[in-house]
Amino acid sequence: MKRRVLYGVLFAVLAGCSAGALASVSGLSDGLAQLERRQFESAYATLMPEAEKGNPRAALEVGKLLLTGRGVAKDEAAAVKWLLVAADSGNRDAQYMLGAMSVEGIGLPKDSQVALTWLSKAAAQGDARAKTALGILMQSAGPGSQHTEQAARWFERAAASGEPEAQRRWALMLASGRGVAKNEGEALKWFKKAAVAGDVEAQRNLGIMLSTGKGVTGGKPDFAEAARWYGLAAKKGDAKAQYGLGILYAKGQGVAPDQEKALILYRMAATQGLATAEYAVGLAYAYGRGTAQNDVKAADWFEAAAQQGVVRAQYNLALMLEAGRGRPVDTVAASKWFLMAAEKGLREAQYNMGYHYAEGKGVPRDQGKAVFWYEKAAAAGDVKAQYNLGMLYLNGVNGKADDEKAAFFYRMAAGAGYGPAMYRLAVLYEEGRGVKQSYQLAGEWYERADLAAKVKIDEAMKKNPHPFVQRTLQVPDDLNQSSDKLAGH
C-alpha cells in the first residue's frame, strides 16, 4: 500500500487531541493543558511520570510526542513502546495508530496482519478511522471479490459513523458497483455528505456526477450545481476539479461561457501535471480560444500531454509535425507519434500509419504494413482506409493484385456513402473484375457516384499516379468531460 494512503489520517491524530475522556489526575490535566498551549517540552516532562505510572492517556500523548519529535528528540522505537502501553490498556487512538504505523512501516515493520489486529481492536470500539483503514487494507489485499466486498462493508460502517473519507470511498464503490450493487443515486448522496464535510475529492466527484446526470433524478445534468462543487475543490488546488470547471466555462454549462477563464483553469491544472489539462491548453492555443492562436505553444502543450500518453495529443502532435505547424516538418517524428496513437486504437492514427507505410513517409515503404494499419482503420469504419485498401489490392500488394478484395473494400466504403469508392466499384462491375460483370449494377453505382464526380475523379487520377487519399490537417476538438471515471484511491 502506498505510504500516503493512511499517512494523512495518522498525523491528523498526532496533531489533535485524542478521543479518550480527560482523567482527573492533576499531572495528566496539567500536561494536556500544556499540549493545548503547544508547550511541548513542558508537556513531555509533565506527562512522562504519569505514563510511567501506567496512565493510558499519558502514555498515548508521550508516544505521539516521541513520534513527531515535538518537545523531545524524535524516537520512533520509544514511541511504539508507549503506544503499546496505551493500546494494551484499551486506548482506541493508540490501537488505531499502531495499526496505521504497521501499514506504513513507521516505527514498526510493515505487517498487514499486525495492522489488521490493531485496527480491528480500534474498530470494535467504534473508531471510524480504523474502519476506514480496514477498508483500505482490504482493497490493497488483492482484486478478489471477497476482499472488495469486505472493503465495501468497512467503508459503509465508517461512512455511517460520519467519517468523510469513508463516505467518499463508499460512494465510489456504489458508483462503480465494486463490492456492492451499483447505485448511482446512493453514490451521489454519500459524495454530497463527504463534500459538505470538506472532502476535496468528494467535492470534485460530486461535480463529475452532477455534470453528467449520474445519480440525478431524471438523469438530467445539473451544471450550475456541478460548477459550485467543482469551484470549491478547485480553490483548494484540486487539478481535476480545475479542469472540470474549465470545461464548464468553455462550453457555457452552468456558468456564463468564458474561454479566458477556461484557459486559466486549464493552465492551473496543467501546471500540476494533469495530462488532460495539458491537452486542453494545447487545443486552446491551436484554435485561439481565450488567447491568441499560437501553433508553437499548441505543439508544446500537445507534446507534454503526448508524453503522458494522451492519445489525441499524440495524434495532434503528429499532424502538426507532418504539416510543419508549430514545429519544423518532421515526418519521422510524425510517424512515431502516429504509431503510438495507432497502437492504442485511434482510428485516424491507424489510417495515417497506413498512408505513411504506403507512401514511405517517415518510415520505409512497406505495403504489408500499410495493409495492416489500413485494415485496422477500415474495421473501425474509416471509409478512406477502406478506399485505399481497394486501391492497394487493385494495383497489387507486393506485386500481387486481388480484384475480389479490392471489390470488397470498395463496396464497404461505397456502402458508407464515399463517392470515389462508388465510382471504383462501378468500374469493377463494368469490367467484371473481382465481381460478376453487371452493366446494370455498374450503371446504378455510376449514377450514385454522379457523372460529374466521375469526370472530376478521372481528371484527378490522370494528375496523380499514386491515387491514395491523404488526410488534410485537422486538429480535432474532442474536448469532453472526463466524467466517466470517478477519481479516488
Short mmCIF file of C-alpha atoms in Angstrom, two decimals:
data_model
loop_
_atom_site.label_atom_id
_atom_site.label_comp_id
_atom_site.label_asym_id
_atom_site.label_seq_id
_atom_site.Cartn_x
_atom_site.Cartn_y
_atom_site.Cartn_z
CA MET A 1 0.00 0.00 0.00
CA LYS A 2 1.32 3.45 -0.81
CA ARG A 3 2.70 5.31 2.19
CA ARG A 4 0.41 8.30 1.66
CA VAL A 5 -2.84 6.32 1.99
CA LEU A 6 -3.08 6.38 5.78
CA TYR A 7 -0.35 8.93 6.40
CA GLY A 8 -2.62 11.96 6.45
CA VAL A 9 -5.18 10.36 8.76
CA LEU A 10 -2.45 9.13 11.09
CA PHE A 11 -0.89 12.53 11.55
CA ALA A 12 -4.27 14.16 11.93
CA VAL A 13 -4.44 12.08 15.10
CA LEU A 14 -0.96 13.24 16.08
CA ALA A 15 -1.86 16.88 15.57
CA GLY A 16 -5.06 16.88 17.61
CA CYS A 17 -6.41 15.76 20.94
CA SER A 18 -7.30 12.14 21.48
CA ALA A 19 -10.80 10.80 21.70
CA GLY A 20 -10.44 9.45 25.24
CA ALA A 21 -12.03 11.20 28.20
CA LEU A 22 -9.89 13.50 30.34
CA ALA A 23 -8.57 11.91 33.52
CA SER A 24 -8.80 13.57 36.89
CA VAL A 25 -5.11 13.12 37.66
CA SER A 26 -3.54 16.54 38.23
CA GLY A 27 -0.35 15.74 36.34
CA LEU A 28 -2.29 14.49 33.32
CA SER A 29 -4.56 17.55 33.33
CA ASP A 30 -1.57 19.87 33.50
CA GLY A 31 0.18 18.00 30.71
CA LEU A 32 -2.87 18.16 28.45
CA ALA A 33 -3.25 21.86 29.13
CA GLN A 34 0.38 22.40 28.15
CA LEU A 35 -0.26 20.49 24.92
CA GLU A 36 -3.18 22.80 24.16
CA ARG A 37 -0.80 25.77 24.62
CA ARG A 38 1.75 23.98 22.38
CA GLN A 39 4.28 23.89 25.23
CA PHE A 40 5.54 20.53 24.05
CA GLU A 41 8.75 20.31 26.09
CA SER A 42 6.91 21.08 29.33
CA ALA A 43 4.10 18.71 28.37
CA TYR A 44 6.55 15.86 27.79
CA ALA A 45 8.18 16.44 31.18
CA THR A 46 4.77 16.55 32.88
CA LEU A 47 3.23 13.56 31.12
CA MET A 48 6.16 11.13 31.28
CA PRO A 49 5.79 10.43 35.05
CA GLU A 50 2.07 9.75 34.50
CA ALA A 51 2.85 7.41 31.62
CA GLU A 52 5.34 5.57 33.79
CA LYS A 53 2.55 5.06 36.33
CA GLY A 54 0.58 3.30 33.57
CA ASN A 55 -1.91 6.05 32.67
CA PRO A 56 -3.11 5.13 29.13
CA ARG A 57 -3.85 8.68 28.06
CA ALA A 58 -0.48 9.95 29.25
CA ALA A 59 1.24 7.05 27.52
CA LEU A 60 -0.58 7.90 24.29
CA GLU A 61 0.46 11.55 24.38
CA VAL A 62 4.06 10.71 25.24
CA GLY A 63 4.11 8.29 22.31
CA LYS A 64 2.79 10.98 19.96
CA LEU A 65 5.42 13.50 21.13
CA LEU A 66 8.21 10.97 20.62
CA LEU A 67 6.87 10.01 17.20
CA THR A 68 6.80 13.61 15.95
CA GLY A 69 9.85 14.90 17.83
CA ARG A 70 7.94 17.71 19.48
CA GLY A 71 9.38 18.72 22.84
CA VAL A 72 11.78 15.77 22.76
CA ALA A 73 14.16 14.11 20.32
CA LYS A 74 12.28 12.01 17.77
CA ASP A 75 12.42 8.32 18.69
CA GLU A 76 10.06 6.01 16.81
CA ALA A 77 11.05 2.91 18.82
CA ALA A 78 10.33 4.66 22.12
CA ALA A 79 7.08 5.99 20.67
CA VAL A 80 5.96 2.45 19.83
CA LYS A 81 6.77 1.34 23.40
CA TRP A 82 4.44 3.94 24.95
CA LEU A 83 1.74 3.49 22.34
CA LEU A 84 1.73 -0.22 23.18
CA VAL A 85 1.21 0.65 26.86
CA ALA A 86 -1.81 2.76 25.92
CA ALA A 87 -3.16 0.26 23.36
CA ASP A 88 -2.87 -2.71 25.72
CA SER A 89 -4.91 -0.70 28.22
CA GLY A 90 -7.68 -0.33 25.60
CA ASN A 91 -6.98 3.17 24.28
CA ARG A 92 -8.50 3.11 20.82
CA ASP A 93 -6.45 6.04 19.48
CA ALA A 94 -3.26 4.14 20.30
CA GLN A 95 -4.70 0.99 18.75
CA TYR A 96 -5.54 2.87 15.58
CA MET A 97 -2.11 4.50 15.43
CA LEU A 98 -0.29 1.18 15.86
CA GLY A 99 -2.41 -0.29 13.08
CA ALA A 100 -1.69 2.61 10.75
CA MET A 101 2.01 2.54 11.63
CA SER A 102 2.15 -1.18 10.83
CA VAL A 103 0.62 -0.48 7.43
CA GLU A 104 3.01 2.34 6.64
CA GLY A 105 6.13 0.88 8.28
CA ILE A 106 6.58 3.78 10.72
CA GLY A 107 8.43 2.65 13.83
CA LEU A 108 7.33 -0.90 13.11
CA PRO A 109 7.95 -3.36 10.30
CA LYS A 110 5.27 -3.32 7.61
CA ASP A 111 2.93 -6.12 8.57
CA SER A 112 -0.65 -6.27 7.33
CA GLN A 113 -1.60 -8.93 9.89
CA VAL A 114 -0.39 -6.83 12.82
CA ALA A 115 -2.16 -3.84 11.29
CA LEU A 116 -5.35 -5.88 10.95
CA THR A 117 -5.21 -6.88 14.62
CA TRP A 118 -4.81 -3.35 15.98
CA LEU A 119 -7.24 -1.74 13.55
CA SER A 120 -9.86 -4.37 14.35
CA LYS A 121 -9.48 -3.61 18.08
CA ALA A 122 -9.97 0.11 17.45
CA ALA A 123 -12.88 -0.52 15.07
CA ALA A 124 -14.58 -2.72 17.67
CA GLN A 125 -14.60 0.34 19.93
CA GLY A 126 -16.33 2.35 17.22
CA ASP A 127 -13.31 4.16 15.75
CA ALA A 128 -14.44 5.31 12.30
CA ARG A 129 -10.87 5.98 11.16
CA ALA A 130 -9.97 2.37 11.93
CA LYS A 131 -12.98 1.13 9.98
CA THR A 132 -11.87 3.24 7.03
CA ALA A 133 -8.33 1.93 7.32
CA LEU A 134 -9.62 -1.65 7.38
CA GLY A 135 -11.50 -0.97 4.16
CA ILE A 136 -8.32 0.38 2.57
CA LEU A 137 -6.41 -2.65 3.87
CA MET A 138 -8.96 -4.99 2.28
CA GLN A 139 -8.71 -3.13 -1.03
CA SER A 140 -4.94 -3.47 -1.03
CA ALA A 141 -5.14 -7.20 -0.24
CA GLY A 142 -5.91 -8.05 -3.85
CA PRO A 143 -8.50 -7.78 -6.62
CA GLY A 144 -10.62 -10.72 -5.44
CA SER A 145 -14.35 -10.19 -4.95
CA GLN A 146 -14.15 -11.31 -1.32
CA HIS A 147 -11.66 -8.57 -0.42
CA THR A 148 -13.65 -5.99 -2.37
CA GLU A 149 -16.88 -6.92 -0.60
CA GLN A 150 -15.14 -6.75 2.80
CA ALA A 151 -13.74 -3.33 1.92
CA ALA A 152 -17.22 -2.15 0.96
CA ARG A 153 -18.66 -3.31 4.29
CA TRP A 154 -15.98 -1.46 6.27
CA PHE A 155 -16.43 1.72 4.26
CA GLU A 156 -20.19 1.53 4.73
CA ARG A 157 -19.81 1.18 8.50
CA ALA A 158 -17.31 4.03 8.74
CA ALA A 159 -19.44 6.21 6.46
CA ALA A 160 -22.43 5.70 8.76
CA SER A 161 -20.18 6.89 11.62
CA GLY A 162 -19.63 10.17 9.79
CA GLU A 163 -16.08 9.67 8.51
CA PRO A 164 -15.78 11.84 5.33
CA GLU A 165 -13.06 9.75 3.67
CA ALA A 166 -15.11 6.60 4.21
CA GLN A 167 -18.19 8.33 2.85
CA ARG A 168 -16.24 9.19 -0.32
CA ARG A 169 -14.82 5.70 -0.66
CA TRP A 170 -18.24 4.11 -0.04
CA ALA A 171 -19.70 6.41 -2.69
CA LEU A 172 -17.03 5.35 -5.17
CA MET A 173 -17.91 1.70 -4.63
CA LEU A 174 -21.61 2.41 -5.05
CA ALA A 175 -20.96 4.41 -8.22
CA SER A 176 -18.79 1.68 -9.77
CA GLY A 177 -20.61 -1.38 -8.42
CA ARG A 178 -17.42 -2.77 -6.89
CA GLY A 179 -18.12 -4.98 -3.88
CA VAL A 180 -21.74 -3.84 -3.80
CA ALA A 181 -24.68 -3.46 -6.16
CA LYS A 182 -24.26 -0.38 -8.33
CA ASN A 183 -26.44 2.50 -7.13
CA GLU A 184 -25.58 5.91 -8.53
CA GLY A 185 -28.35 7.65 -6.60
CA GLU A 186 -26.90 6.43 -3.29
CA ALA A 187 -23.41 7.27 -4.50
CA LEU A 188 -24.48 10.84 -5.16
CA LYS A 189 -25.92 11.08 -1.65
CA TRP A 190 -22.73 9.87 0.02
CA PHE A 191 -20.49 12.03 -2.14
CA LYS A 192 -22.54 15.00 -1.02
CA LYS A 193 -22.19 14.08 2.66
CA ALA A 194 -18.42 13.89 2.31
CA ALA A 195 -18.32 17.03 0.17
CA VAL A 196 -20.28 19.02 2.75
CA ALA A 197 -17.74 17.85 5.34
CA GLY A 198 -14.98 19.36 3.19
CA ASP A 199 -13.53 16.29 1.46
CA VAL A 200 -11.92 17.72 -1.68
CA GLU A 201 -12.06 14.55 -3.78
CA ALA A 202 -15.72 14.13 -2.88
CA GLN A 203 -16.42 17.70 -3.97
CA ARG A 204 -14.77 17.00 -7.30
CA ASN A 205 -16.55 13.67 -7.78
CA LEU A 206 -19.84 15.28 -6.89
CA GLY A 207 -19.17 17.81 -9.64
CA ILE A 208 -18.47 14.97 -12.07
CA MET A 209 -21.71 13.16 -11.27
CA LEU A 210 -23.82 16.31 -11.40
CA SER A 211 -22.30 17.40 -14.71
CA THR A 212 -23.17 14.06 -16.31
CA GLY A 213 -26.51 13.49 -14.62
CA LYS A 214 -25.33 10.33 -12.91
CA GLY A 215 -27.45 9.62 -9.85
CA VAL A 216 -29.53 12.73 -10.52
CA THR A 217 -33.29 12.24 -10.60
CA GLY A 218 -34.32 12.03 -14.24
CA GLY A 219 -30.70 11.74 -15.33
CA LYS A 220 -30.54 15.41 -16.31
CA PRO A 221 -27.20 17.13 -15.59
CA ASP A 222 -27.18 19.96 -13.08
CA PHE A 223 -24.35 22.07 -14.44
CA ALA A 224 -24.83 25.00 -12.10
CA GLU A 225 -24.53 22.80 -9.02
CA ALA A 226 -21.63 20.93 -10.63
CA ALA A 227 -19.83 24.23 -11.16
CA ARG A 228 -20.34 25.15 -7.49
CA TRP A 229 -18.77 21.93 -6.22
CA TYR A 230 -16.01 21.97 -8.81
CA GLY A 231 -15.29 25.54 -7.72
CA LEU A 232 -14.90 24.57 -4.06
CA ALA A 233 -12.45 21.80 -4.90
CA ALA A 234 -10.65 23.94 -7.49
CA LYS A 235 -9.97 26.68 -4.91
CA LYS A 236 -8.26 24.05 -2.76
CA GLY A 237 -5.95 23.21 -5.65
CA ASP A 238 -7.57 20.04 -6.97
CA ALA A 239 -6.28 19.75 -10.55
CA LYS A 240 -9.11 17.56 -11.84
CA ALA A 241 -11.70 19.94 -10.42
CA GLN A 242 -9.92 22.86 -12.07
CA TYR A 243 -10.01 21.00 -15.37
CA GLY A 244 -13.68 20.06 -14.97
CA LEU A 245 -14.66 23.63 -14.12
CA GLY A 246 -12.65 24.84 -17.10
CA ILE A 247 -14.72 22.62 -19.40
CA LEU A 248 -17.94 24.11 -17.99
CA TYR A 249 -16.66 27.64 -18.70
CA ALA A 250 -15.53 26.61 -22.18
CA LYS A 251 -18.95 25.19 -23.01
CA GLY A 252 -21.04 27.67 -21.04
CA GLN A 253 -22.66 24.95 -18.97
CA GLY A 254 -23.97 26.16 -15.61
CA VAL A 255 -21.86 29.31 -15.94
CA ALA A 256 -21.57 32.09 -18.49
CA PRO A 257 -19.26 30.99 -21.31
CA ASP A 258 -15.78 32.40 -20.78
CA GLN A 259 -12.89 30.99 -22.79
CA GLU A 260 -10.32 33.05 -20.90
CA LYS A 261 -11.44 31.66 -17.55
CA ALA A 262 -11.46 28.20 -19.03
CA LEU A 263 -7.87 28.58 -20.17
CA ILE A 264 -6.79 29.94 -16.76
CA LEU A 265 -8.28 26.88 -15.09
CA TYR A 266 -6.74 24.51 -17.63
CA ARG A 267 -3.35 26.08 -17.02
CA MET A 268 -3.73 25.76 -13.25
CA ALA A 269 -4.38 22.05 -13.67
CA ALA A 270 -1.74 21.62 -16.37
CA THR A 271 0.99 23.13 -14.19
CA GLN A 272 0.22 20.35 -11.71
CA GLY A 273 0.91 17.82 -14.46
CA LEU A 274 -2.67 16.80 -15.30
CA ALA A 275 -2.32 15.34 -18.79
CA THR A 276 -5.87 16.04 -19.97
CA ALA A 277 -5.47 19.68 -18.92
CA GLU A 278 -2.22 19.92 -20.88
CA TYR A 279 -4.12 18.67 -23.91
CA ALA A 280 -6.88 21.23 -23.29
CA VAL A 281 -4.33 24.06 -23.16
CA GLY A 282 -2.92 22.78 -26.45
CA LEU A 283 -6.38 22.89 -28.04
CA ALA A 284 -6.91 26.44 -26.75
CA TYR A 285 -3.73 27.62 -28.48
CA ALA A 286 -4.46 25.60 -31.62
CA TYR A 287 -7.86 27.26 -32.02
CA GLY A 288 -7.11 30.62 -30.37
CA ARG A 289 -9.69 30.18 -27.63
CA GLY A 290 -9.22 32.53 -24.71
CA THR A 291 -5.84 33.55 -26.11
CA ALA A 292 -4.12 34.41 -29.38
CA GLN A 293 -3.75 31.46 -31.73
CA ASN A 294 -0.23 30.07 -31.42
CA ASP A 295 0.89 26.89 -33.15
CA VAL A 296 4.22 26.75 -31.33
CA LYS A 297 2.57 26.79 -27.90
CA ALA A 298 -0.11 24.38 -29.10
CA ALA A 299 2.56 21.91 -30.18
CA ASP A 300 4.43 22.37 -26.88
CA TRP A 301 1.35 21.52 -24.83
CA PHE A 302 0.33 18.66 -27.12
CA GLU A 303 3.81 17.22 -26.67
CA ALA A 304 3.59 17.49 -22.87
CA ALA A 305 0.26 15.63 -22.91
CA ALA A 306 1.51 13.16 -25.53
CA GLN A 307 4.46 12.26 -23.33
CA GLN A 308 1.92 11.29 -20.65
CA GLY A 309 0.03 9.06 -23.03
CA VAL A 310 -2.92 11.22 -24.11
CA VAL A 311 -3.81 9.58 -27.41
CA ARG A 312 -5.42 12.60 -29.08
CA ALA A 313 -2.42 14.72 -28.10
CA GLN A 314 -0.10 12.17 -29.74
CA TYR A 315 -2.22 12.28 -32.89
CA ASN A 316 -2.44 16.08 -33.00
CA LEU A 317 1.29 16.46 -32.43
CA ALA A 318 1.90 14.07 -35.32
CA LEU A 319 -0.38 16.12 -37.57
CA MET A 320 1.48 19.31 -36.67
CA LEU A 321 4.88 17.71 -37.27
CA GLU A 322 3.70 16.38 -40.63
CA ALA A 323 2.37 19.75 -41.74
CA GLY A 324 5.07 21.95 -40.19
CA ARG A 325 2.70 23.71 -37.83
CA GLY A 326 4.46 24.92 -34.69
CA ARG A 327 7.34 22.57 -35.45
CA PRO A 328 9.64 22.05 -38.45
CA VAL A 329 8.34 19.37 -40.81
CA ASP A 330 9.50 16.01 -39.46
CA THR A 331 7.76 13.01 -40.98
CA VAL A 332 9.91 10.57 -38.99
CA ALA A 333 8.79 12.09 -35.68
CA ALA A 334 5.23 12.35 -37.01
CA SER A 335 5.25 8.63 -37.80
CA LYS A 336 6.50 7.86 -34.30
CA TRP A 337 3.57 9.70 -32.69
CA PHE A 338 1.03 8.35 -35.19
CA LEU A 339 2.23 4.85 -34.34
CA MET A 340 1.82 5.41 -30.60
CA ALA A 341 -1.75 6.60 -31.10
CA ALA A 342 -2.48 3.87 -33.63
CA GLU A 343 -1.33 1.15 -31.25
CA LYS A 344 -3.82 2.47 -28.70
CA GLY A 345 -6.64 2.07 -31.20
CA LEU A 346 -7.17 5.59 -32.55
CA ARG A 347 -8.72 5.08 -35.96
CA GLU A 348 -7.39 8.28 -37.52
CA ALA A 349 -3.85 7.43 -36.45
CA GLN A 350 -4.20 3.92 -37.85
CA TYR A 351 -5.24 5.43 -41.17
CA ASN A 352 -2.24 7.75 -41.19
CA MET A 353 0.15 4.92 -40.39
CA GLY A 354 -1.29 3.01 -43.34
CA TYR A 355 -0.72 6.05 -45.54
CA HIS A 356 2.83 6.58 -44.26
CA TYR A 357 3.78 2.97 -44.97
CA ALA A 358 2.09 3.04 -48.36
CA GLU A 359 3.94 6.20 -49.39
CA GLY A 360 7.16 5.73 -47.41
CA LYS A 361 6.66 8.90 -45.39
CA GLY A 362 8.86 8.90 -42.29
CA VAL A 363 9.10 5.10 -42.47
CA PRO A 364 10.37 2.69 -45.14
CA ARG A 365 7.73 1.93 -47.76
CA ASP A 366 6.04 -1.34 -46.78
CA GLN A 367 2.80 -2.38 -48.43
CA GLY A 368 2.27 -5.24 -46.00
CA LYS A 369 2.34 -2.84 -43.02
CA ALA A 370 0.23 -0.35 -44.96
CA VAL A 371 -2.42 -3.04 -45.40
CA PHE A 372 -2.17 -3.97 -41.71
CA TRP A 373 -2.90 -0.45 -40.49
CA TYR A 374 -5.46 0.36 -43.19
CA GLU A 375 -7.37 -2.79 -42.24
CA LYS A 376 -7.37 -1.73 -38.58
CA ALA A 377 -8.82 1.65 -39.53
CA ALA A 378 -11.20 0.12 -42.06
CA ALA A 379 -12.59 -2.29 -39.46
CA ALA A 380 -13.29 0.75 -37.26
CA GLY A 381 -15.31 2.33 -40.07
CA ASP A 382 -12.80 4.62 -41.76
CA VAL A 383 -14.07 4.93 -45.35
CA LYS A 384 -10.85 6.41 -46.71
CA ALA A 385 -8.90 3.48 -45.33
CA GLN A 386 -11.42 1.16 -46.98
CA TYR A 387 -10.99 3.01 -50.25
CA ASN A 388 -7.19 2.96 -50.08
CA LEU A 389 -7.26 -0.77 -49.36
CA GLY A 390 -9.29 -1.19 -52.52
CA MET A 391 -6.63 0.75 -54.42
CA LEU A 392 -3.81 -1.32 -52.94
CA TYR A 393 -5.44 -4.64 -53.75
CA LEU A 394 -6.45 -3.50 -57.23
CA ASN A 395 -2.92 -2.36 -58.11
CA GLY A 396 -1.26 -5.24 -56.30
CA VAL A 397 0.12 -5.70 -52.80
CA ASN A 398 3.78 -6.64 -53.12
CA GLY A 399 3.21 -7.29 -56.80
CA LYS A 400 0.08 -9.42 -56.39
CA ALA A 401 -3.30 -7.95 -57.33
CA ASP A 402 -6.52 -9.22 -55.77
CA ASP A 403 -9.60 -7.87 -57.55
CA GLU A 404 -12.04 -9.62 -55.20
CA LYS A 405 -10.54 -7.98 -52.14
CA ALA A 406 -10.46 -4.67 -53.96
CA ALA A 407 -14.16 -5.01 -54.71
CA PHE A 408 -14.86 -5.99 -51.10
CA PHE A 409 -13.28 -2.83 -49.69
CA TYR A 410 -14.70 -0.56 -52.39
CA ARG A 411 -18.16 -1.93 -51.60
CA MET A 412 -17.58 -1.30 -47.89
CA ALA A 413 -16.65 2.35 -48.49
CA ALA A 414 -19.33 2.83 -51.14
CA GLY A 415 -21.96 1.47 -48.77
CA ALA A 416 -20.90 4.17 -46.30
CA GLY A 417 -21.56 6.81 -48.94
CA TYR A 418 -18.00 7.51 -50.12
CA GLY A 419 -18.25 8.79 -53.71
CA PRO A 420 -14.83 7.76 -55.08
CA ALA A 421 -15.43 4.20 -53.89
CA MET A 422 -18.83 4.18 -55.63
CA TYR A 423 -17.13 5.10 -58.86
CA ARG A 424 -14.41 2.47 -58.50
CA LEU A 425 -16.98 -0.18 -57.70
CA ALA A 426 -18.96 0.79 -60.79
CA VAL A 427 -15.82 0.35 -62.91
CA LEU A 428 -15.29 -3.14 -61.47
CA TYR A 429 -18.88 -4.12 -62.28
CA GLU A 430 -18.50 -2.73 -65.77
CA GLU A 431 -15.27 -4.66 -66.38
CA GLY A 432 -16.21 -7.75 -64.38
CA ARG A 433 -13.12 -7.54 -62.18
CA GLY A 434 -13.50 -9.14 -58.75
CA VAL A 435 -17.26 -9.27 -59.25
CA LYS A 436 -19.64 -10.82 -61.75
CA GLN A 437 -19.95 -8.42 -64.65
CA SER A 438 -23.19 -6.45 -64.46
CA TYR A 439 -23.86 -3.37 -66.56
CA GLN A 440 -27.00 -2.77 -64.56
CA LEU A 441 -25.13 -2.60 -61.25
CA ALA A 442 -22.36 -0.61 -62.87
CA GLY A 443 -24.94 1.90 -64.05
CA GLU A 444 -26.52 2.11 -60.64
CA TRP A 445 -23.18 2.79 -58.96
CA TYR A 446 -22.21 5.32 -61.64
CA GLU A 447 -25.49 7.06 -61.09
CA ARG A 448 -24.93 7.12 -57.34
CA ALA A 449 -21.41 8.43 -57.77
CA ASP A 450 -22.76 11.02 -60.17
CA LEU A 451 -21.45 11.64 -63.66
CA ALA A 452 -19.89 14.95 -62.70
CA ALA A 453 -17.97 13.31 -59.87
CA LYS A 454 -16.77 10.67 -62.30
CA VAL A 455 -15.30 13.33 -64.57
CA LYS A 456 -13.54 15.03 -61.66
CA ILE A 457 -12.16 11.75 -60.41
CA ASP A 458 -10.87 10.86 -63.91
CA GLU A 459 -9.05 14.18 -64.07
CA ALA A 460 -7.57 13.70 -60.60
CA MET A 461 -6.43 10.17 -61.45
CA LYS A 462 -4.51 11.45 -64.50
CA LYS A 463 -2.68 14.03 -62.40
CA ASN A 464 -1.86 11.68 -59.52
CA PRO A 465 -0.09 8.40 -60.34
CA HIS A 466 -0.46 7.33 -56.69
CA PRO A 467 -4.19 7.83 -56.14
CA PHE A 468 -4.25 7.50 -52.36
CA VAL A 469 -6.31 9.78 -50.23
CA GLN A 470 -4.30 11.64 -47.59
CA ARG A 471 -5.96 13.41 -44.72
CA THR A 472 -5.77 17.17 -44.58
CA LEU A 473 -4.52 18.69 -41.35
CA GLN A 474 -7.29 18.91 -38.84
CA VAL A 475 -6.85 19.33 -35.13
CA PRO A 476 -9.98 17.62 -33.78
CA ASP A 477 -11.82 19.34 -30.98
CA ASP A 478 -12.75 16.35 -28.88
CA LEU A 479 -12.51 18.07 -25.51
CA ASN A 480 -15.01 16.18 -23.37
CA GLN A 481 -15.83 15.96 -19.70
CA SER A 482 -13.67 13.20 -18.24
CA SER A 483 -16.60 12.29 -16.07
CA ASP A 484 -16.99 8.66 -16.91
CA LYS A 485 -14.16 7.87 -14.49
CA LEU A 486 -14.65 8.93 -10.93
CA ALA A 487 -11.40 9.59 -9.16
CA GLY A 488 -10.25 8.05 -5.94
CA HIS A 489 -7.52 5.94 -4.43
#
